[in-house]
């Protein structure tokens, strides 16, 4: 009987273990076998991790707020199978484009429990959303009012929220700070008064409340207070949507607030700053999906220069976050836990910036070794691309020792699948 021990670090998906040979087991599946069967790079998603975190959000809100709605921010992992899990677990859905709306509908979300965001929605996206019977449209700017009015049938009203930028910047990377004094998102407090007046004056809108999303990867929850205090002056509304933002630990020394702490803090702040009995909506993305996923790579080359460079078969085409905003990850040689070789884990792309992990500490990496990088569920698949003609990796769900492909690997045919042949 094999003995297994649970990996201590909280960065791995829930239920992750090592077997007796120190080989990583994800959702009961051997990581080396997953790499052999599905190839690398591959996104391995532990389904139980997704479901457990979805339930944790729902349970925490049920404990703390009578009237609430938890939306999955689909941008964080816009994959039908992931969306389907969130729909099955009873979450609502936040989409930020016509494409994300199409994915949400395909995954089975009730359109009445979907809402549409975006700072540059097209009239067609608004038309499609209204035609689908979307729950809320979150109006972002003055130009959107007329566009939206044009696509709403006379005599009917579309429920809307107004996105407000409360002028508060949490402690996070500037590129994912979205509610400060000079942001492209939403109405400033100064402009919010006119926006509220405009929405209330229209016979096509039913203004239900206000929305804010101050940023992402937030560890310190205190800025939510200042943000709500800024919003509170804008008046009485039924719904207060507080956006997402809960940060996650990408490395073992980081410790993020728990889902329970985040939800309790937000609910208490609404009760204290806005008042009791409000409908509270939230839109977590990262904290729902980040930990569910581990990306597997294979080492292709090792170069000893001033530093040691370990090259793998993926990179900025499957995880753009390190290059976009210096996001930090850990890496692990499957079957060889621990460290000893400090090296840069690089991708295969033609950019010097294509480094997945600077100063990774790996245990004697060799060509052919499988490398695992945890916490890649959020905004990895979402921002994947075909730079250098690299086909995008598959998404593989693992659960109770079984693995199933939910998105197949792209092929070279996919790379020219949209070409229009001039002779055809
Ligand atoms: C409007 C809005 N809501 C929710 C989210 C999800 O944020 P997070 O993944 O940090 O929870 C985002 C992320 O950018 C967003 O822009």
Coordinates of C-alpha atoms and ligand atoms in Angstrom, one line a residue:
X1 CA 0.0 0.0 0.0
X2 CA 1.5 3.3 -1.1
X3 CA 2.0 5.9 1.6
X4 CA 1.2 9.4 0.7
X5 CA 1.8 12.6 2.5
X6 CA 0.1 16.0 2.0
X7 CA 2.3 18.8 0.7
X8 CA 2.5 21.3 3.4
X9 CA 2.5 24.4 1.3
X10 CA -0.9 26.1 0.8
X11 CA 0.0 27.1 -2.8
X12 CA -0.9 23.7 -4.2
X13 CA -4.5 22.7 -5.1
X14 CA -6.5 21.3 -2.2
X15 CA -5.9 17.6 -1.7
X16 CA -2.5 17.6 -3.4
X17 CA -0.1 14.9 -2.2
X18 CA 3.3 13.4 -2.9
X19 CA 3.5 9.6 -3.4
X20 CA 6.1 7.4 -1.8
X21 CA 8.6 8.4 -4.6
X22 CA 7.9 12.1 -3.9
X23 CA 5.9 12.4 -7.2
X24 CA 3.3 15.1 -7.2
X25 CA -0.3 13.8 -7.2
X26 CA -3.0 16.2 -8.4
X27 CA -6.6 15.3 -7.9
X28 CA -5.4 11.8 -7.3
X29 CA -3.4 11.7 -10.6
X30 CA 0.3 11.3 -10.9
X31 CA 1.8 14.5 -12.5
X32 CA 4.4 12.5 -14.5
X33 CA 1.7 10.3 -16.0
X34 CA -0.4 13.4 -16.8
X35 CA 2.5 14.9 -18.6
X36 CA 3.1 11.7 -20.5
X37 CA -0.6 11.2 -21.4
X38 CA -1.6 14.8 -22.3
X39 CA 1.8 16.3 -23.2
X40 CA 3.2 19.5 -21.9
X41 CA 2.6 22.3 -21.4
X42 CA -0.8 21.5 -19.9
X43 CA -3.1 23.2 -17.5
X44 CA -4.1 20.7 -14.9
X45 CA -7.2 21.7 -13.0
X46 CA -8.2 20.1 -9.7
X47 CA -12.0 20.1 -10.0
X48 CA -12.6 19.7 -6.2
X49 CA -10.5 22.8 -5.5
X50 CA -12.7 24.9 -7.8
X51 CA -15.9 23.5 -6.2
X52 CA -14.6 23.9 -2.6
X53 CA -13.7 27.5 -3.1
X54 CA -17.0 28.3 -4.8
X55 CA -18.8 26.8 -1.9
X56 CA -16.6 28.7 0.6
X57 CA -17.7 32.0 -1.0
X58 CA -21.4 31.0 -1.1
X59 CA -21.3 29.7 2.5
X60 CA -19.5 32.8 3.8
X61 CA -22.0 35.1 2.2
X62 CA -24.9 33.0 3.4
X63 CA -23.5 33.3 6.9
X64 CA -23.0 37.0 6.9
X65 CA -25.6 38.6 4.5
X66 CA -29.3 37.9 4.0
X67 CA -29.5 39.3 0.5
X68 CA -26.4 38.6 -1.6
X69 CA -25.2 37.4 -5.0
X70 CA -21.8 36.0 -5.8
X71 CA -20.7 36.4 -9.4
X72 CA -17.8 34.4 -10.9
X73 CA -15.6 36.9 -12.6
X74 CA -15.3 34.8 -15.8
X75 CA -12.4 36.8 -17.2
X76 CA -10.2 35.0 -14.6
X77 CA -10.7 31.6 -16.3
X78 CA -13.0 31.9 -19.3
X79 CA -13.2 28.2 -20.1
X80 CA -16.6 26.6 -20.6
X81 CA -15.9 23.7 -18.3
X82 CA -14.8 26.0 -15.5
X83 CA -17.8 28.2 -16.0
X84 CA -20.0 25.2 -15.9
X85 CA -18.6 24.2 -12.5
X86 CA -19.4 27.7 -11.2
X87 CA -22.9 27.5 -12.6
X88 CA -23.5 24.1 -11.1
X89 CA -22.3 25.4 -7.7
X90 CA -24.9 28.1 -7.9
X91 CA -22.8 31.2 -8.6
X92 CA -23.9 34.0 -10.8
X93 CA -21.6 35.3 -13.6
X94 CA -19.8 38.5 -14.5
X95 CA -18.8 39.0 -18.1
X96 CA -16.8 41.8 -19.7
X97 CA -17.4 41.2 -23.4
X98 CA -19.7 39.7 -25.9
X99 CA -17.4 36.7 -26.1
X100 CA -17.5 36.1 -22.3
X101 CA -21.3 36.4 -22.5
X102 CA -21.4 33.7 -25.2
X103 CA -19.2 31.5 -23.0
X104 CA -21.4 32.0 -19.9
X105 CA -24.6 31.2 -21.8
X106 CA -23.0 28.1 -23.3
X107 CA -21.9 27.0 -19.9
X108 CA -25.5 27.1 -18.7
X109 CA -25.8 30.3 -16.7
X110 CA -29.2 31.8 -16.4
X111 CA -28.9 35.1 -18.3
X112 CA -30.8 36.8 -15.6
X113 CA -27.9 36.0 -13.3
X114 CA -25.3 37.4 -15.6
X115 CA -24.1 41.0 -15.7
X116 CA -22.1 42.8 -18.3
X117 CA -19.1 45.0 -17.6
X118 CA -16.7 46.9 -19.9
X119 CA -15.3 50.4 -20.4
X120 CA -15.8 50.2 -24.2
X121 CA -18.8 48.1 -24.9
X122 CA -19.9 48.1 -28.5
X123 CA -23.6 48.7 -29.4
X124 CA -23.6 45.1 -30.7
X125 CA -22.4 43.7 -27.4
X126 CA -25.1 45.7 -25.6
X127 CA -27.8 44.5 -28.1
X128 CA -26.7 40.9 -27.6
X129 CA -26.8 41.2 -23.9
X130 CA -30.2 42.8 -23.8
X131 CA -31.6 40.2 -26.3
X132 CA -30.2 37.4 -24.1
X133 CA -32.2 38.7 -21.2
X134 CA -29.1 39.7 -19.2
X135 CA -29.7 40.6 -15.5
X136 CA -27.7 43.8 -15.2
X137 CA -25.6 46.0 -17.4
X138 CA -23.0 47.9 -15.5
X139 CA -22.8 51.3 -17.2
X140 CA -19.3 52.6 -17.2
X141 CA -19.4 56.0 -19.0
X142 CA -21.6 58.7 -20.4
X143 CA -21.3 57.5 -24.0
X144 CA -22.9 54.2 -23.0
X145 CA -26.2 55.7 -22.0
X146 CA -27.4 56.5 -25.5
X147 CA -26.0 53.3 -27.0
X148 CA -27.8 51.3 -24.5
X149 CA -31.1 53.2 -24.8
X150 CA -31.0 52.5 -28.6
X151 CA -31.0 48.7 -28.0
X152 CA -33.8 48.6 -25.4
X153 CA -37.3 48.2 -26.7
X154 CA -39.6 51.2 -26.0
X155 CA -41.8 50.3 -23.0
X156 CA -39.2 48.0 -21.4
X157 CA -36.6 48.8 -18.8
X158 CA -33.1 47.2 -18.4
X159 CA -31.8 46.9 -14.9
X160 CA -28.5 48.7 -14.6
X161 CA -25.8 49.5 -12.1
X162 CA -23.3 52.3 -12.4
X163 CA -19.7 51.6 -12.1
X164 CA -18.0 54.1 -9.8
X165 CA -14.3 54.7 -9.3
X166 CA -14.2 55.8 -5.7
X167 CA -10.7 57.3 -6.0
X168 CA -9.1 54.7 -3.8
X169 CA -6.0 52.6 -4.8
X170 CA -5.3 49.4 -2.9
X171 CA -1.8 48.1 -2.3
X172 CA -1.4 46.1 -5.5
X173 CA 0.4 46.4 -8.9
X174 CA -0.6 49.6 -10.7
X175 CA -1.7 47.6 -13.7
X176 CA -4.4 45.8 -11.7
X177 CA -5.4 48.9 -9.6
X178 CA -8.7 50.0 -11.1
X179 CA -10.6 52.4 -8.8
X180 CA -8.1 55.2 -8.3
X181 CA -8.4 58.9 -9.1
X182 CA -7.3 58.5 -12.7
X183 CA -8.6 55.3 -14.1
X184 CA -10.2 54.2 -17.4
X185 CA -12.9 52.4 -15.4
X186 CA -16.2 53.8 -14.3
X187 CA -17.4 57.3 -13.2
X188 CA -15.3 59.4 -10.8
X189 CA -17.2 60.5 -7.8
X190 CA -17.4 64.0 -9.3
X191 CA -19.1 62.6 -12.5
X192 CA -21.2 60.0 -10.7
X193 CA -23.9 62.6 -9.7
X194 CA -24.6 63.4 -13.3
X195 CA -24.6 59.7 -14.2
X196 CA -27.1 58.9 -11.5
X197 CA -29.3 61.7 -12.7
X198 CA -29.0 60.6 -16.3
X199 CA -29.9 57.0 -15.4
X200 CA -32.8 58.0 -13.3
X201 CA -34.2 60.3 -15.9
X202 CA -34.4 57.6 -18.6
X203 CA -37.5 55.6 -19.2
X204 CA -35.3 52.7 -20.5
X205 CA -33.4 52.0 -17.3
X206 CA -34.1 50.7 -13.8
X207 CA -31.2 51.9 -11.8
X208 CA -30.6 49.2 -9.1
X209 CA -27.4 50.3 -7.5
X210 CA -23.7 51.1 -7.7
X211 CA -20.7 49.0 -8.5
X212 CA -17.0 49.3 -7.7
X213 CA -14.0 47.2 -8.3
X214 CA -10.9 48.8 -6.9
X215 CA -8.3 46.3 -8.0
X216 CA -7.1 42.8 -7.9
X217 CA -4.6 40.7 -5.8
X218 CA -5.6 42.7 -2.7
X219 CA -4.2 41.5 0.7
X220 CA -5.0 44.5 2.8
X221 CA -8.8 44.8 3.1
X222 CA -8.8 48.2 4.7
X223 CA -9.1 50.2 1.4
X224 CA -12.6 48.8 0.9
X225 CA -13.7 51.0 3.8
X226 CA -12.4 54.2 2.2
X227 CA -13.9 53.2 -1.1
X228 CA -17.4 52.6 0.5
X229 CA -17.2 55.8 2.4
X230 CA -16.6 57.6 -0.9
X231 CA -19.5 55.8 -2.5
X232 CA -21.9 56.3 0.5
X233 CA -22.4 60.0 -0.3
X234 CA -24.0 59.1 -3.7
X235 CA -27.4 58.1 -2.2
X236 CA -29.6 55.2 -1.3
X237 CA -29.6 52.2 -3.5
X238 CA -30.8 48.6 -3.2
X239 CA -27.7 46.9 -4.6
X240 CA -24.0 47.5 -3.7
X241 CA -21.7 45.5 -5.9
X242 CA -18.2 45.5 -4.4
X243 CA -16.3 43.9 -7.3
X244 CA -13.7 41.2 -6.6
X245 CA -10.1 41.6 -5.6
X246 CA -9.2 39.0 -3.0
X247 CA -5.6 38.2 -3.3
X248 CA -4.0 34.7 -3.3
X249 CA -0.7 33.4 -2.2
X250 CA 1.5 32.6 -5.2
X251 CA 4.5 31.6 -3.1
X252 CA 4.7 29.6 0.1
X253 CA 5.8 32.6 2.2
X254 CA 2.7 34.7 1.2
X255 CA -0.4 34.5 3.2
X256 CA -3.6 36.0 1.8
X257 CA -6.8 36.8 3.8
X258 CA -9.2 33.9 4.0
X259 CA -12.4 33.9 2.0
X260 CA -14.3 34.1 5.3
X261 CA -12.3 37.2 6.4
X262 CA -12.8 38.9 3.1
X263 CA -16.5 38.2 2.9
X264 CA -17.1 39.2 6.6
X265 CA -15.1 42.4 6.2
X266 CA -17.0 43.5 3.1
X267 CA -20.4 42.7 4.5
X268 CA -19.6 44.4 7.8
X269 CA -18.3 47.5 6.0
X270 CA -21.5 47.8 3.9
X271 CA -23.6 47.5 7.1
X272 CA -21.5 50.0 8.9
X273 CA -20.9 52.5 6.1
X274 CA -23.9 52.2 3.9
X275 CA -26.5 50.7 6.3
X276 CA -28.2 47.4 7.0
X277 CA -30.5 45.4 4.7
X278 CA -28.7 46.1 1.4
X279 CA -28.3 43.6 -1.4
X280 CA -24.6 42.9 -1.5
X281 CA -23.0 41.5 -4.7
X282 CA -19.4 40.4 -5.1
X283 CA -17.3 39.3 -8.1
X284 CA -14.4 37.1 -7.1
X285 CA -12.3 35.7 -9.9
X286 CA -8.7 35.0 -8.9
X287 CA -9.5 33.6 -5.4
X288 CA -12.0 31.1 -7.0
X289 CA -9.7 29.7 -9.6
X290 CA -6.0 30.5 -9.0
X291 CA -5.1 27.6 -6.7
X292 CA -7.1 25.0 -8.7
X293 CA -4.5 24.8 -11.4
X294 CA -0.9 23.7 -11.9
X295 CA 0.9 24.1 -15.2
X296 CA 3.1 21.2 -16.2
X297 CA 6.1 21.8 -18.5
X298 CA 9.0 19.7 -19.7
X299 CA 12.6 21.0 -19.5
X300 CA 14.1 21.3 -23.0
X301 CA 17.5 22.9 -22.3
X302 CA 19.8 24.0 -19.6
X303 CA 22.3 26.8 -20.1
X304 CA 25.0 27.9 -17.7
X305 CA 25.8 31.5 -18.4
X306 CA 26.3 34.1 -15.6
X307 CA 23.1 32.6 -14.3
X308 CA 21.7 29.1 -15.0
X309 CA 18.8 29.2 -17.5
X310 CA 16.3 26.3 -17.5
X311 CA 14.2 26.4 -20.7
X312 CA 10.8 24.8 -20.8
X313 CA 8.3 24.1 -23.6
X314 CA 5.9 26.9 -22.7
X315 CA 6.3 30.4 -21.3
X316 CA 4.6 33.8 -22.1
X317 CA 2.1 32.1 -24.4
X318 CA 0.5 30.2 -21.5
X319 CA 1.4 32.5 -18.5
X320 CA 1.8 36.2 -19.3
X321 CA 1.5 37.4 -15.8
X322 CA 5.2 37.4 -14.9
X323 CA 6.0 39.5 -18.0
X324 CA 3.0 41.8 -17.6
X325 CA 3.4 42.7 -14.0
X326 CA 6.4 40.9 -12.5
X327 CA 4.1 38.3 -11.0
X328 CA 6.1 35.8 -8.8
X329 CA 5.6 32.0 -9.0
X330 CA 7.2 28.9 -7.6
X331 CA 8.4 26.0 -9.6
X332 CA 9.1 22.4 -8.6
X333 CA 10.7 19.5 -10.4
X334 CA 8.2 16.6 -10.4
X335 CA 9.7 13.7 -8.4
X336 CA 12.5 15.8 -7.1
X337 CA 11.1 18.2 -4.4
X338 CA 13.3 20.8 -2.8
X339 CA 15.9 23.0 -4.2
X340 CA 19.7 23.4 -4.6
X341 CA 19.9 24.9 -8.1
X342 CA 19.1 28.5 -8.3
X343 CA 18.1 29.3 -11.9
X344 CA 15.9 31.3 -14.1
X345 CA 13.0 29.2 -15.4
X346 CA 12.5 30.5 -18.9
X347 CA 10.0 30.0 -21.7
X348 CA 10.6 29.1 -25.3
X349 CA 9.7 32.5 -26.8
X350 CA 11.8 35.0 -28.6
X351 CA 11.9 37.6 -25.9
X352 CA 14.5 38.0 -23.1
X353 CA 11.6 38.9 -20.9
X354 CA 10.1 35.5 -21.3
X355 CA 11.0 34.3 -17.8
X356 CA 8.4 32.4 -15.9
X357 CA 10.3 32.4 -12.6
X358 CA 13.4 34.4 -11.8
X359 CA 15.7 32.8 -9.2
X360 CA 13.7 29.6 -9.0
X361 CA 15.2 27.1 -6.6
X362 CA 15.0 23.7 -8.3
X363 CA 16.4 20.3 -7.4
X364 CA 18.9 19.3 -10.1
X365 CA 16.8 20.1 -13.1
X366 CA 17.6 18.0 -16.2
X367 CA 16.3 18.0 -19.8
X368 CA 13.2 15.8 -19.8
X369 CA 12.2 16.6 -16.3
X370 CA 8.6 17.7 -15.7
X371 CA 8.3 21.0 -14.0
X372 CA 5.2 22.1 -12.1
X373 CA 4.2 25.7 -11.4
X374 CA 1.3 26.0 -9.0
X375 CA -1.3 28.8 -8.8
X376 CA -1.8 29.2 -12.5
X377 CA -5.6 29.1 -12.6
X378 CA -6.2 32.8 -12.7
X379 CA -5.5 34.9 -15.8
X380 CA -3.2 32.2 -17.3
X381 CA -5.5 30.4 -19.7
X382 CA -7.4 33.7 -20.0
X383 CA -4.4 35.6 -21.5
X384 CA -2.9 32.6 -23.4
X385 CA -1.8 33.4 -26.9
X386 CA 0.0 32.0 -30.0
X387 CA 3.2 34.0 -29.9
X388 CA 5.8 32.2 -32.0
X389 CA 3.1 30.0 -33.4
X390 CA 3.0 28.0 -30.2
X391 CA -0.3 26.1 -29.9
X392 CA -2.2 26.8 -26.7
X393 CA -2.1 24.0 -24.1
X394 CA -5.0 21.7 -23.2
X395 CA -7.0 22.1 -20.0
X396 CA -7.3 18.8 -18.2
X397 CA -9.6 18.3 -15.2
X398 CA -8.5 15.8 -12.6
X399 CA -10.7 14.4 -9.9
X400 CA -10.6 11.2 -7.7
X401 CA -7.8 9.8 -9.8
X402 CA -9.4 10.4 -13.2
X403 CA -8.3 12.9 -15.8
X404 CA -10.4 14.3 -18.6
X405 CA -9.5 16.8 -21.3
X406 CA -12.0 19.7 -21.3
X407 CA -10.1 21.9 -23.8
X408 CA -7.9 20.1 -26.3
X409 CA -4.4 21.3 -27.2
X410 CA -4.4 23.5 -30.3
X411 CA -2.9 22.1 -33.4
X412 CA -1.0 23.7 -36.2
X413 CA -4.2 23.5 -38.2
X414 CA -5.8 25.8 -35.7
X415 CA -3.0 28.3 -36.4
X416 CA -4.2 28.7 -39.9
X417 CA -7.8 27.8 -39.4
X418 CA -9.0 31.4 -39.8
X419 CA -7.0 32.1 -43.0
X420 CA -9.1 33.0 -46.0
X421 CA -7.7 31.2 -49.0
X422 CA -7.7 33.7 -51.9
X423 CA -8.2 30.8 -54.4
X424 CA -11.1 29.2 -52.6
Ligands
LIG1 C1 -15.1 44.5 -12.8 C2 -14.3 43.4 -12.2 N1 -14.9 42.6 -11.3 C3 -14.2 41.5 -10.8 C4 -12.9 41.2 -11.2 C5 -12.2 40.0 -10.6 O1 -11.2 40.4 -9.8 P1 -10.3 39.3 -9.0 O2 -9.9 38.3 -10.0 O3 -9.2 40.1 -8.4 O4 -11.2 38.8 -7.9 C6 -12.2 42.1 -12.1 C7 -10.8 41.8 -12.5 O5 -10.2 42.5 -13.2 C8 -12.9 43.2 -12.6 O6 -12.4 44.0 -13.5

